[in-house]
Amino acid sequence: MDENKFDHGKSPYERPNFPFRCGRGALWRTPCNNGPKVDGSCGGTRDCTPFFKEDRWLCRREKRYGGPCKEGPSPTGECSWQRPPCAPRKTLREIRGQISFLAVAAIVALLLISQALNPTFAGFVNISDAGPLSKSHKKFTEIEGCAACHAAYGQGPVGWIKAVFTPVDISERCVNCHSFGGPDSIAHNNDLAIDREVRKTECIMCHREHSGQKMSTRQSTSEQCNTCHKNKFESFSKGHPEFPEKYPYFNRNAIKFDHGSHLKKHFENPKFTEKAPTSCTGCHQVTLSDREVRPQAFETICVNCHGSQITKKDLVLIRLPEFMQNFVDKDALIQACNSPAEEKTDDEFLSVSTEMPALVSAFLLNVPEDDPETYEQPLQELIQAMTEESMLPIEDLVNSQTETPMADKLLTGLNPEVLKRAACSWGLNLEYEPPAEAKFGGWYADMLEVRYKPTGHRDPVAKSWIEFALNVSTVQDDEDKTTRAIAMRDEVISAKEGVGSCVKCHAVSETTLADGKKKLEIEWQYKEVNNRPHSQYSHTSHIEIMGNKSSCSNCHILDGKAEYMASFKGFDATKWSSNFSSIKRKTCIQCHTESQINQDCQSCHIYHLNPGFKKKMVSAKRQMPEIKK
Amino acid sequence: MKRTLGYAVIAILFFALIWVWTLEVDSSLNYPEFISGGALFFTIFFLCLFNIRKRVPFLPLWPARKWFLLHTVAGFLALSLFWLHAGIMWPNGLYVQILVFLFYLTTLSGIVGLVMEKVYPNLLTRIGLECIYERIPRDIAEIRNKAETLVFECTEKTGSDTLAQHYLETLGWFFQRPRFFINNIFGGQNAQTWVMQQCSILERFLNASERDYLDKIFALAEIKRKIDFHYSLQTMLKNWLLIHIPLAAAVMTMVVWHIIVIQVFFN
């Protein structure tokens, strides 16, 4: 064989880009010189196509195939070298093209079938499914399917084309179920950047779906926060702003508890050492506590030392004061009190009492407590009325002070008979002698007074009187009455002498109402700090790491110079000094550094404002068992 | 080698640029998938251009050798961009799983093809014979005709049919069509051993004139063996595209659908 026979004159020109090749060659026989035709039929049934010239047929076989044959064409012009046709085969290129076409056609068919079938019927063959949803979203989209989030779903080809050219904010669908404490498309759901424009936010900036059972929530990095935040920094340990001056003690406590005096003075007093807690967790409940470490209940931690003090401080409702003249109608009194008639004497009237009236009754009657000539007639008329109607005049007086009648609350447990008897005695210018001592608390009359003794912590009557006193002290129009209301209030909320000594521990704060008016409120409950919705802190996890004993004092350092109790003298809750020095950033950096503990923004900050669910989600959840069926 | 390195450096720089860009976009709370996806689509589209380039050899484009180099580098670039785009090796969802499965298969077939493109031409050069793939049937038929002519001639001139009998029983099978395909694609020597063995066992039964014919037939068998080697290796070089190109076409179809779906549902 000529190994180098690719010469132009000798070699046939192979065309691999042709769709067919010779069937004889495919069977490893000598391929014909002509090869198959373009339509796939055999082109080698004869060696040449003779041509007619000068009255005879001439052979046209090419030189490289041997030139004109000896036999020459037949008289009818047919080639002498004829052979049966072969079955041409497809070339590799053609086969490749066909397979490629089939592959594309298979994919297109799969896509079309997937689109044509009802997704609820054939969801498992839905080739457009971008992946399984997270567990929670899967549940809530069972009914609507993809259309729950994607508006274009199920809208057909026209809808799809429209969707391409119509920008759609997918976040609008998210807020069909999710709710926030502020606008959903504003950063942090909170209008924090009032001094400049910030871009509109979308849920999918951070939250991605179709990632399986676990919701893929993109971890916020410092770089992402830096996108909007003016103050850009690398990490908590590198560049994070210092904490504010009072951090984290921005708000005055609801309960006045002087840590300084208790820890340094009272708990070290041998008299109380046994009752004193041995560590912070003796009073503070750290189990499951996040940002707030609530103190335990009064009955658990305070009652041992302070329990008996409450019942010692009474409220004086009425006191028989010194009178200069007697205005009581004796006949009416004898008749009302059913007492024996006395002989009329011309002796000068000498009051049995030398006291001043109680501030409460002085306020109720709106009389000066230090001017007998002014107060004696109204007060004696009250006593006279009490002899006839017992509680009724008092109730009327109390109810007239406030918009909402409060007598029911304020006078709960007051025995009308006792009140009448006391009034009868005082009407006769006598001291009232109670039948027994009031041991268990409640309303009682004694000598010259009608008093209330609190029964213990959380006494409802004592609480109501304090609320009443605070309320009436800010709503009076009359200047004199305001003065008397404030005098009464100061007595009732006095830490030492006020009823139950409630205000010894409970702070009284001034708040501003929606209409701009000021109002005084006593803080009965421990008050959680809720004005920092974008930050979080878990005491539990920190105590778990640092231990139970000294972990609190690592961050909360007692400030011996702080005038803590002085902060409660006024009603302005914003002006106060904490018992503790403010926490500095360097305290946290001791652990939260690059080489130690996580210092991502999300460790301490919450992006959303009060995230929650809309009402329909709750009802949808209730329907879930039915949906499953 | 320098050119390959140059293209590889360009590809790495391109990838680094896209990577940094996606990080930047990601940190600004935008969608880096659009950047990496766009770059990936551009790369895949460029890979497909190679096939189109082969269909228009008459156009004054770059030579196929350069295109092949670029295609190889772009293939690895596409794989890297795919991982950057998806963020994971194996995604969720039937649709993307099919897409990724086909993409991986295409890449794998491409790598297999690349290995063959690098190894086989050297083996073919070393065998010492050039051969056009499409002419192999003609060459084999020609060799077979020559061998059979020699066998006839030997029988006629020597009056012995020993060589003819042997040809019918053994060598005829060898000359019929390409043999030892599997062994050849792994660079094996079975064909050579077989031919040597068949000729050597016959040699002692032949006289001197018959041996001359046997020598000529042996020489033809050697050429046939080399053509068989060409056939096996060139078949592999051409047929791997039967897998690679249809897969690539399927991937491209799914990519287009992917872009449509993204445009419709994520616009």
PDB file of N, CA and C in Angstrom, chain A residues 412-479:
ATOM      1  N   THR A 412     -63.263  49.587 100.285  1.00  0.00           N
ATOM      2  CA  THR A 412     -63.553  48.154 100.381  1.00  0.00           C
ATOM      3  C   THR A 412     -63.320  47.681 101.825  1.00  0.00           C
ATOM      4  N   GLY A 413     -64.307  47.038 102.398  1.00  0.00           N
ATOM      5  CA  GLY A 413     -64.150  46.462 103.738  1.00  0.00           C
ATOM      6  C   GLY A 413     -64.488  47.412 104.874  1.00  0.00           C
ATOM      7  N   LEU A 414     -64.859  48.629 104.544  1.00  0.00           N
ATOM      8  CA  LEU A 414     -65.202  49.576 105.607  1.00  0.00           C
ATOM      9  C   LEU A 414     -66.597  49.227 106.142  1.00  0.00           C
ATOM     10  N   ASN A 415     -66.651  48.952 107.435  1.00  0.00           N
ATOM     11  CA  ASN A 415     -67.903  48.516 108.056  1.00  0.00           C
ATOM     12  C   ASN A 415     -68.772  49.746 108.356  1.00  0.00           C
ATOM     13  N   PRO A 416     -69.971  49.871 107.763  1.00  0.00           N
ATOM     14  CA  PRO A 416     -70.809  51.060 107.963  1.00  0.00           C
ATOM     15  C   PRO A 416     -71.201  51.250 109.442  1.00  0.00           C
ATOM     16  N   GLU A 417     -71.365  50.158 110.120  1.00  0.00           N
ATOM     17  CA  GLU A 417     -71.795  50.240 111.515  1.00  0.00           C
ATOM     18  C   GLU A 417     -70.705  50.858 112.381  1.00  0.00           C
ATOM     19  N   VAL A 418     -69.473  50.431 112.119  1.00  0.00           N
ATOM     20  CA  VAL A 418     -68.337  50.967 112.869  1.00  0.00           C
ATOM     21  C   VAL A 418     -68.221  52.461 112.608  1.00  0.00           C
ATOM     22  N   LEU A 419     -68.388  52.813 111.321  1.00  0.00           N
ATOM     23  CA  LEU A 419     -68.267  54.215 110.949  1.00  0.00           C
ATOM     24  C   LEU A 419     -69.359  55.047 111.644  1.00  0.00           C
ATOM     25  N   LYS A 420     -70.561  54.484 111.678  1.00  0.00           N
ATOM     26  CA  LYS A 420     -71.677  55.208 112.299  1.00  0.00           C
ATOM     27  C   LYS A 420     -71.441  55.373 113.797  1.00  0.00           C
ATOM     28  N   ARG A 421     -70.979  54.300 114.413  1.00  0.00           N
ATOM     29  CA  ARG A 421     -70.745  54.353 115.860  1.00  0.00           C
ATOM     30  C   ARG A 421     -69.684  55.401 116.198  1.00  0.00           C
ATOM     31  N   ALA A 422     -68.631  55.397 115.400  1.00  0.00           N
ATOM     32  CA  ALA A 422     -67.566  56.374 115.625  1.00  0.00           C
ATOM     33  C   ALA A 422     -68.105  57.789 115.440  1.00  0.00           C
ATOM     34  N   ALA A 423     -68.940  57.967 114.398  1.00  0.00           N
ATOM     35  CA  ALA A 423     -69.507  59.290 114.130  1.00  0.00           C
ATOM     36  C   ALA A 423     -70.421  59.722 115.286  1.00  0.00           C
ATOM     37  N   CYS A 424     -71.173  58.747 115.797  1.00  0.00           N
ATOM     38  CA  CYS A 424     -72.069  59.061 116.920  1.00  0.00           C
ATOM     39  C   CYS A 424     -71.278  59.520 118.148  1.00  0.00           C
ATOM     40  N   SER A 425     -70.197  58.824 118.414  1.00  0.00           N
ATOM     41  CA  SER A 425     -69.358  59.194 119.561  1.00  0.00           C
ATOM     42  C   SER A 425     -68.799  60.593 119.373  1.00  0.00           C
ATOM     43  N   TRP A 426     -68.285  60.835 118.141  1.00  0.00           N
ATOM     44  CA  TRP A 426     -67.644  62.136 117.880  1.00  0.00           C
ATOM     45  C   TRP A 426     -68.693  63.252 117.881  1.00  0.00           C
ATOM     46  N   GLY A 427     -69.914  62.895 117.461  1.00  0.00           N
ATOM     47  CA  GLY A 427     -70.979  63.891 117.476  1.00  0.00           C
ATOM     48  C   GLY A 427     -71.320  64.311 118.900  1.00  0.00           C
ATOM     49  N   LEU A 428     -71.161  63.374 119.775  1.00  0.00           N
ATOM     50  CA  LEU A 428     -71.419  63.661 121.188  1.00  0.00           C
ATOM     51  C   LEU A 428     -70.173  64.222 121.872  1.00  0.00           C
ATOM     52  N   ASN A 429     -69.145  64.536 121.060  1.00  0.00           N
ATOM     53  CA  ASN A 429     -67.871  65.058 121.557  1.00  0.00           C
ATOM     54  C   ASN A 429     -67.194  64.061 122.509  1.00  0.00           C
ATOM     55  N   LEU A 430     -67.261  62.794 122.095  1.00  0.00           N
ATOM     56  CA  LEU A 430     -66.638  61.718 122.888  1.00  0.00           C
ATOM     57  C   LEU A 430     -65.631  60.955 122.025  1.00  0.00           C
ATOM     58  N   GLU A 431     -64.707  60.338 122.686  1.00  0.00           N
ATOM     59  CA  GLU A 431     -63.797  59.447 121.955  1.00  0.00           C
ATOM     60  C   GLU A 431     -64.511  58.136 121.682  1.00  0.00           C
ATOM     61  N   TYR A 432     -64.215  57.545 120.530  1.00  0.00           N
ATOM     62  CA  TYR A 432     -64.838  56.251 120.207  1.00  0.00           C
ATOM     63  C   TYR A 432     -64.000  55.132 120.813  1.00  0.00           C
ATOM     64  N   GLU A 433     -64.702  54.255 121.475  1.00  0.00           N
ATOM     65  CA  GLU A 433     -63.985  53.125 122.087  1.00  0.00           C
ATOM     66  C   GLU A 433     -64.270  51.861 121.270  1.00  0.00           C
ATOM     67  N   PRO A 434     -63.275  51.384 120.571  1.00  0.00           N
ATOM     68  CA  PRO A 434     -63.517  50.193 119.718  1.00  0.00           C
ATOM     69  C   PRO A 434     -63.743  48.965 120.577  1.00  0.00           C
ATOM     70  N   PRO A 435     -64.578  48.042 120.117  1.00  0.00           N
ATOM     71  CA  PRO A 435     -64.835  46.836 120.912  1.00  0.00           C
ATOM     72  C   PRO A 435     -63.607  45.918 120.990  1.00  0.00           C
ATOM     73  N   ALA A 436     -62.765  45.919 119.921  1.00  0.00           N
ATOM     74  CA  ALA A 436     -61.570  45.057 119.951  1.00  0.00           C
ATOM     75  C   ALA A 436     -60.453  45.706 119.119  1.00  0.00           C
ATOM     76  N   GLU A 437     -59.280  45.234 119.348  1.00  0.00           N
ATOM     77  CA  GLU A 437     -58.116  45.762 118.617  1.00  0.00           C
ATOM     78  C   GLU A 437     -58.113  45.201 117.191  1.00  0.00           C
ATOM     79  N   ALA A 438     -57.736  46.035 116.201  1.00  0.00           N
ATOM     80  CA  ALA A 438     -57.682  45.562 114.802  1.00  0.00           C
ATOM     81  C   ALA A 438     -56.350  44.850 114.570  1.00  0.00           C
ATOM     82  N   LYS A 439     -56.366  43.535 114.728  1.00  0.00           N
ATOM     83  CA  LYS A 439     -55.108  42.780 114.625  1.00  0.00           C
ATOM     84  C   LYS A 439     -54.770  42.413 113.181  1.00  0.00           C
ATOM     85  N   PHE A 440     -55.807  42.151 112.404  1.00  0.00           N
ATOM     86  CA  PHE A 440     -55.558  41.519 111.095  1.00  0.00           C
ATOM     87  C   PHE A 440     -55.601  42.499 109.915  1.00  0.00           C
ATOM     88  N   GLY A 441     -55.676  43.753 110.254  1.00  0.00           N
ATOM     89  CA  GLY A 441     -55.682  44.745 109.191  1.00  0.00           C
ATOM     90  C   GLY A 441     -57.076  45.038 108.694  1.00  0.00           C
ATOM     91  N   GLY A 442     -57.160  46.051 107.816  1.00  0.00           N
ATOM     92  CA  GLY A 442     -58.437  46.474 107.279  1.00  0.00           C
ATOM     93  C   GLY A 442     -58.875  47.777 107.939  1.00  0.00           C
ATOM     94  N   TRP A 443     -60.132  48.158 107.648  1.00  0.00           N
ATOM     95  CA  TRP A 443     -60.662  49.413 108.193  1.00  0.00           C
ATOM     96  C   TRP A 443     -61.029  49.225 109.661  1.00  0.00           C
ATOM     97  N   TYR A 444     -60.748  50.267 110.455  1.00  0.00           N
ATOM     98  CA  TYR A 444     -61.172  50.248 111.849  1.00  0.00           C
ATOM     99  C   TYR A 444     -61.232  51.683 112.374  1.00  0.00           C
ATOM    100  N   ALA A 445     -62.005  51.839 113.439  1.00  0.00           N
ATOM    101  CA  ALA A 445     -62.098  53.159 114.081  1.00  0.00           C
ATOM    102  C   ALA A 445     -61.464  53.044 115.463  1.00  0.00           C
ATOM    103  N   ASP A 446     -60.732  54.088 115.810  1.00  0.00           N
ATOM    104  CA  ASP A 446     -60.019  54.003 117.084  1.00  0.00           C
ATOM    105  C   ASP A 446     -59.939  55.413 117.680  1.00  0.00           C
ATOM    106  N   MET A 447     -60.591  55.599 118.818  1.00  0.00           N
ATOM    107  CA  MET A 447     -60.568  56.872 119.524  1.00  0.00           C
ATOM    108  C   MET A 447     -61.069  58.021 118.624  1.00  0.00           C
ATOM    109  N   LEU A 448     -60.132  58.715 118.016  1.00  0.00           N
ATOM    110  CA  LEU A 448     -60.508  59.901 117.246  1.00  0.00           C
ATOM    111  C   LEU A 448     -60.360  59.710 115.736  1.00  0.00           C
ATOM    112  N   GLU A 449     -60.042  58.512 115.280  1.00  0.00           N
ATOM    113  CA  GLU A 449     -59.708  58.327 113.854  1.00  0.00           C
ATOM    114  C   GLU A 449     -60.415  57.128 113.249  1.00  0.00           C
ATOM    115  N   VAL A 450     -60.626  57.221 111.930  1.00  0.00           N
ATOM    116  CA  VAL A 450     -60.988  56.039 111.137  1.00  0.00           C
ATOM    117  C   VAL A 450     -59.766  55.741 110.276  1.00  0.00           C
ATOM    118  N   ARG A 451     -59.218  54.552 110.456  1.00  0.00           N
ATOM    119  CA  ARG A 451     -57.924  54.228 109.836  1.00  0.00           C
ATOM    120  C   ARG A 451     -58.035  52.962 108.982  1.00  0.00           C
ATOM    121  N   TYR A 452     -57.047  52.840 108.108  1.00  0.00           N
ATOM    122  CA  TYR A 452     -56.942  51.584 107.340  1.00  0.00           C
ATOM    123  C   TYR A 452     -55.555  50.985 107.577  1.00  0.00           C
ATOM    124  N   LYS A 453     -55.537  49.730 108.000  1.00  0.00           N
ATOM    125  CA  LYS A 453     -54.273  49.035 108.224  1.00  0.00           C
ATOM    126  C   LYS A 453     -54.069  48.025 107.089  1.00  0.00           C
ATOM    127  N   PRO A 454     -53.001  48.185 106.259  1.00  0.00           N
ATOM    128  CA  PRO A 454     -52.783  47.228 105.154  1.00  0.00           C
ATOM    129  C   PRO A 454     -52.627  45.806 105.683  1.00  0.00           C
ATOM    130  N   THR A 455     -53.172  44.869 104.936  1.00  0.00           N
ATOM    131  CA  THR A 455     -53.108  43.459 105.357  1.00  0.00           C
ATOM    132  C   THR A 455     -51.787  42.806 104.994  1.00  0.00           C
ATOM    133  N   GLY A 456     -51.071  43.403 104.089  1.00  0.00           N
ATOM    134  CA  GLY A 456     -49.788  42.830 103.674  1.00  0.00           C
ATOM    135  C   GLY A 456     -49.409  43.348 102.293  1.00  0.00           C
ATOM    136  N   HIS A 457     -48.423  42.667 101.688  1.00  0.00           N
ATOM    137  CA  HIS A 457     -47.960  43.079 100.353  1.00  0.00           C
ATOM    138  C   HIS A 457     -49.079  42.911  99.333  1.00  0.00           C
ATOM    139  N   ARG A 458     -49.144  43.796  98.425  1.00  0.00           N
ATOM    140  CA  ARG A 458     -50.165  43.811  97.360  1.00  0.00           C
ATOM    141  C   ARG A 458     -51.571  44.106  97.918  1.00  0.00           C
ATOM    142  N   ASP A 459     -51.674  44.868  99.001  1.00  0.00           N
ATOM    143  CA  ASP A 459     -52.983  45.184  99.563  1.00  0.00           C
ATOM    144  C   ASP A 459     -53.740  46.064  98.573  1.00  0.00           C
ATOM    145  N   PRO A 460     -54.917  45.629  98.131  1.00  0.00           N
ATOM    146  CA  PRO A 460     -55.597  46.366  97.060  1.00  0.00           C
ATOM    147  C   PRO A 460     -56.088  47.749  97.489  1.00  0.00           C
ATOM    148  N   VAL A 461     -56.526  47.889  98.764  1.00  0.00           N
ATOM    149  CA  VAL A 461     -57.048  49.182  99.208  1.00  0.00           C
ATOM    150  C   VAL A 461     -55.907  50.189  99.323  1.00  0.00           C
ATOM    151  N   ALA A 462     -54.806  49.739  99.888  1.00  0.00           N
ATOM    152  CA  ALA A 462     -53.649  50.634 100.019  1.00  0.00           C
ATOM    153  C   ALA A 462     -53.181  51.083  98.630  1.00  0.00           C
ATOM    154  N   LYS A 463     -53.147  50.122  97.684  1.00  0.00           N
ATOM    155  CA  LYS A 463     -52.723  50.451  96.315  1.00  0.00           C
ATOM    156  C   LYS A 463     -53.673  51.475  95.691  1.00  0.00           C
ATOM    157  N   SER A 464     -54.961  51.247  95.933  1.00  0.00           N
ATOM    158  CA  SER A 464     -55.943  52.150  95.338  1.00  0.00           C
ATOM    159  C   SER A 464     -55.822  53.554  95.918  1.00  0.00           C
ATOM    160  N   TRP A 465     -55.578  53.684  97.220  1.00  0.00           N
ATOM    161  CA  TRP A 465     -55.434  55.010  97.827  1.00  0.00           C
ATOM    162  C   TRP A 465     -54.216  55.749  97.275  1.00  0.00           C
ATOM    163  N   ILE A 466     -53.142  54.990  97.028  1.00  0.00           N
ATOM    164  CA  ILE A 466     -51.952  55.647  96.452  1.00  0.00           C
ATOM    165  C   ILE A 466     -52.259  56.109  95.027  1.00  0.00           C
ATOM    166  N   GLU A 467     -52.907  55.243  94.257  1.00  0.00           N
ATOM    167  CA  GLU A 467     -53.263  55.632  92.887  1.00  0.00           C
ATOM    168  C   GLU A 467     -54.212  56.830  92.887  1.00  0.00           C
ATOM    169  N   PHE A 468     -55.151  56.818  93.860  1.00  0.00           N
ATOM    170  CA  PHE A 468     -56.109  57.932  93.996  1.00  0.00           C
ATOM    171  C   PHE A 468     -55.363  59.232  94.314  1.00  0.00           C
ATOM    172  N   ALA A 469     -54.468  59.140  95.251  1.00  0.00           N
ATOM    173  CA  ALA A 469     -53.729  60.336  95.672  1.00  0.00           C
ATOM    174  C   ALA A 469     -52.894  60.899  94.531  1.00  0.00           C
ATOM    175  N   LEU A 470     -52.265  60.001  93.777  1.00  0.00           N
ATOM    176  CA  LEU A 470     -51.449  60.448  92.634  1.00  0.00           C
ATOM    177  C   LEU A 470     -52.331  61.057  91.550  1.00  0.00           C
ATOM    178  N   ASN A 471     -53.454  60.445  91.367  1.00  0.00           N
ATOM    179  CA  ASN A 471     -54.360  60.890  90.308  1.00  0.00           C
ATOM    180  C   ASN A 471     -54.897  62.291  90.594  1.00  0.00           C
ATOM    181  N   VAL A 472     -55.436  62.485  91.826  1.00  0.00           N
ATOM    182  CA  VAL A 472     -56.096  63.768  92.125  1.00  0.00           C
ATOM    183  C   VAL A 472     -55.089  64.910  92.278  1.00  0.00           C
ATOM    184  N   SER A 473     -53.840  64.579  92.495  1.00  0.00           N
ATOM    185  CA  SER A 473     -52.853  65.651  92.710  1.00  0.00           C
ATOM    186  C   SER A 473     -52.500  66.391  91.421  1.00  0.00           C
ATOM    187  N   THR A 474     -52.879  65.824  90.285  1.00  0.00           N
ATOM    188  CA  THR A 474     -52.488  66.457  89.013  1.00  0.00           C
ATOM    189  C   THR A 474     -53.677  66.986  88.222  1.00  0.00           C
ATOM    190  N   VAL A 475     -54.896  66.801  88.738  1.00  0.00           N
ATOM    191  CA  VAL A 475     -56.054  67.149  87.900  1.00  0.00           C
ATOM    192  C   VAL A 475     -56.888  68.293  88.464  1.00  0.00           C
ATOM    193  N   GLN A 476     -56.467  68.908  89.527  1.00  0.00           N
ATOM    194  CA  GLN A 476     -57.296  69.951  90.151  1.00  0.00           C
ATOM    195  C   GLN A 476     -57.129  71.285  89.424  1.00  0.00           C
ATOM    196  N   ASP A 477     -58.269  71.986  89.347  1.00  0.00           N
ATOM    197  CA  ASP A 477     -58.229  73.325  88.752  1.00  0.00           C
ATOM    198  C   ASP A 477     -58.015  74.409  89.822  1.00  0.00           C
ATOM    199  N   ASP A 478     -58.571  74.122  90.966  1.00  0.00           N
ATOM    200  CA  ASP A 478     -58.499  75.095  92.064  1.00  0.00           C
ATOM    201  C   ASP A 478     -57.117  75.021  92.718  1.00  0.00           C
ATOM    202  N   GLU A 479     -56.530  76.187  92.918  1.00  0.00           N
ATOM    203  CA  GLU A 479     -55.165  76.215  93.464  1.00  0.00           C
ATOM    204  C   GLU A 479     -55.109  75.677  94.884  1.00  0.00           C
TER     205      GLU A 479
END
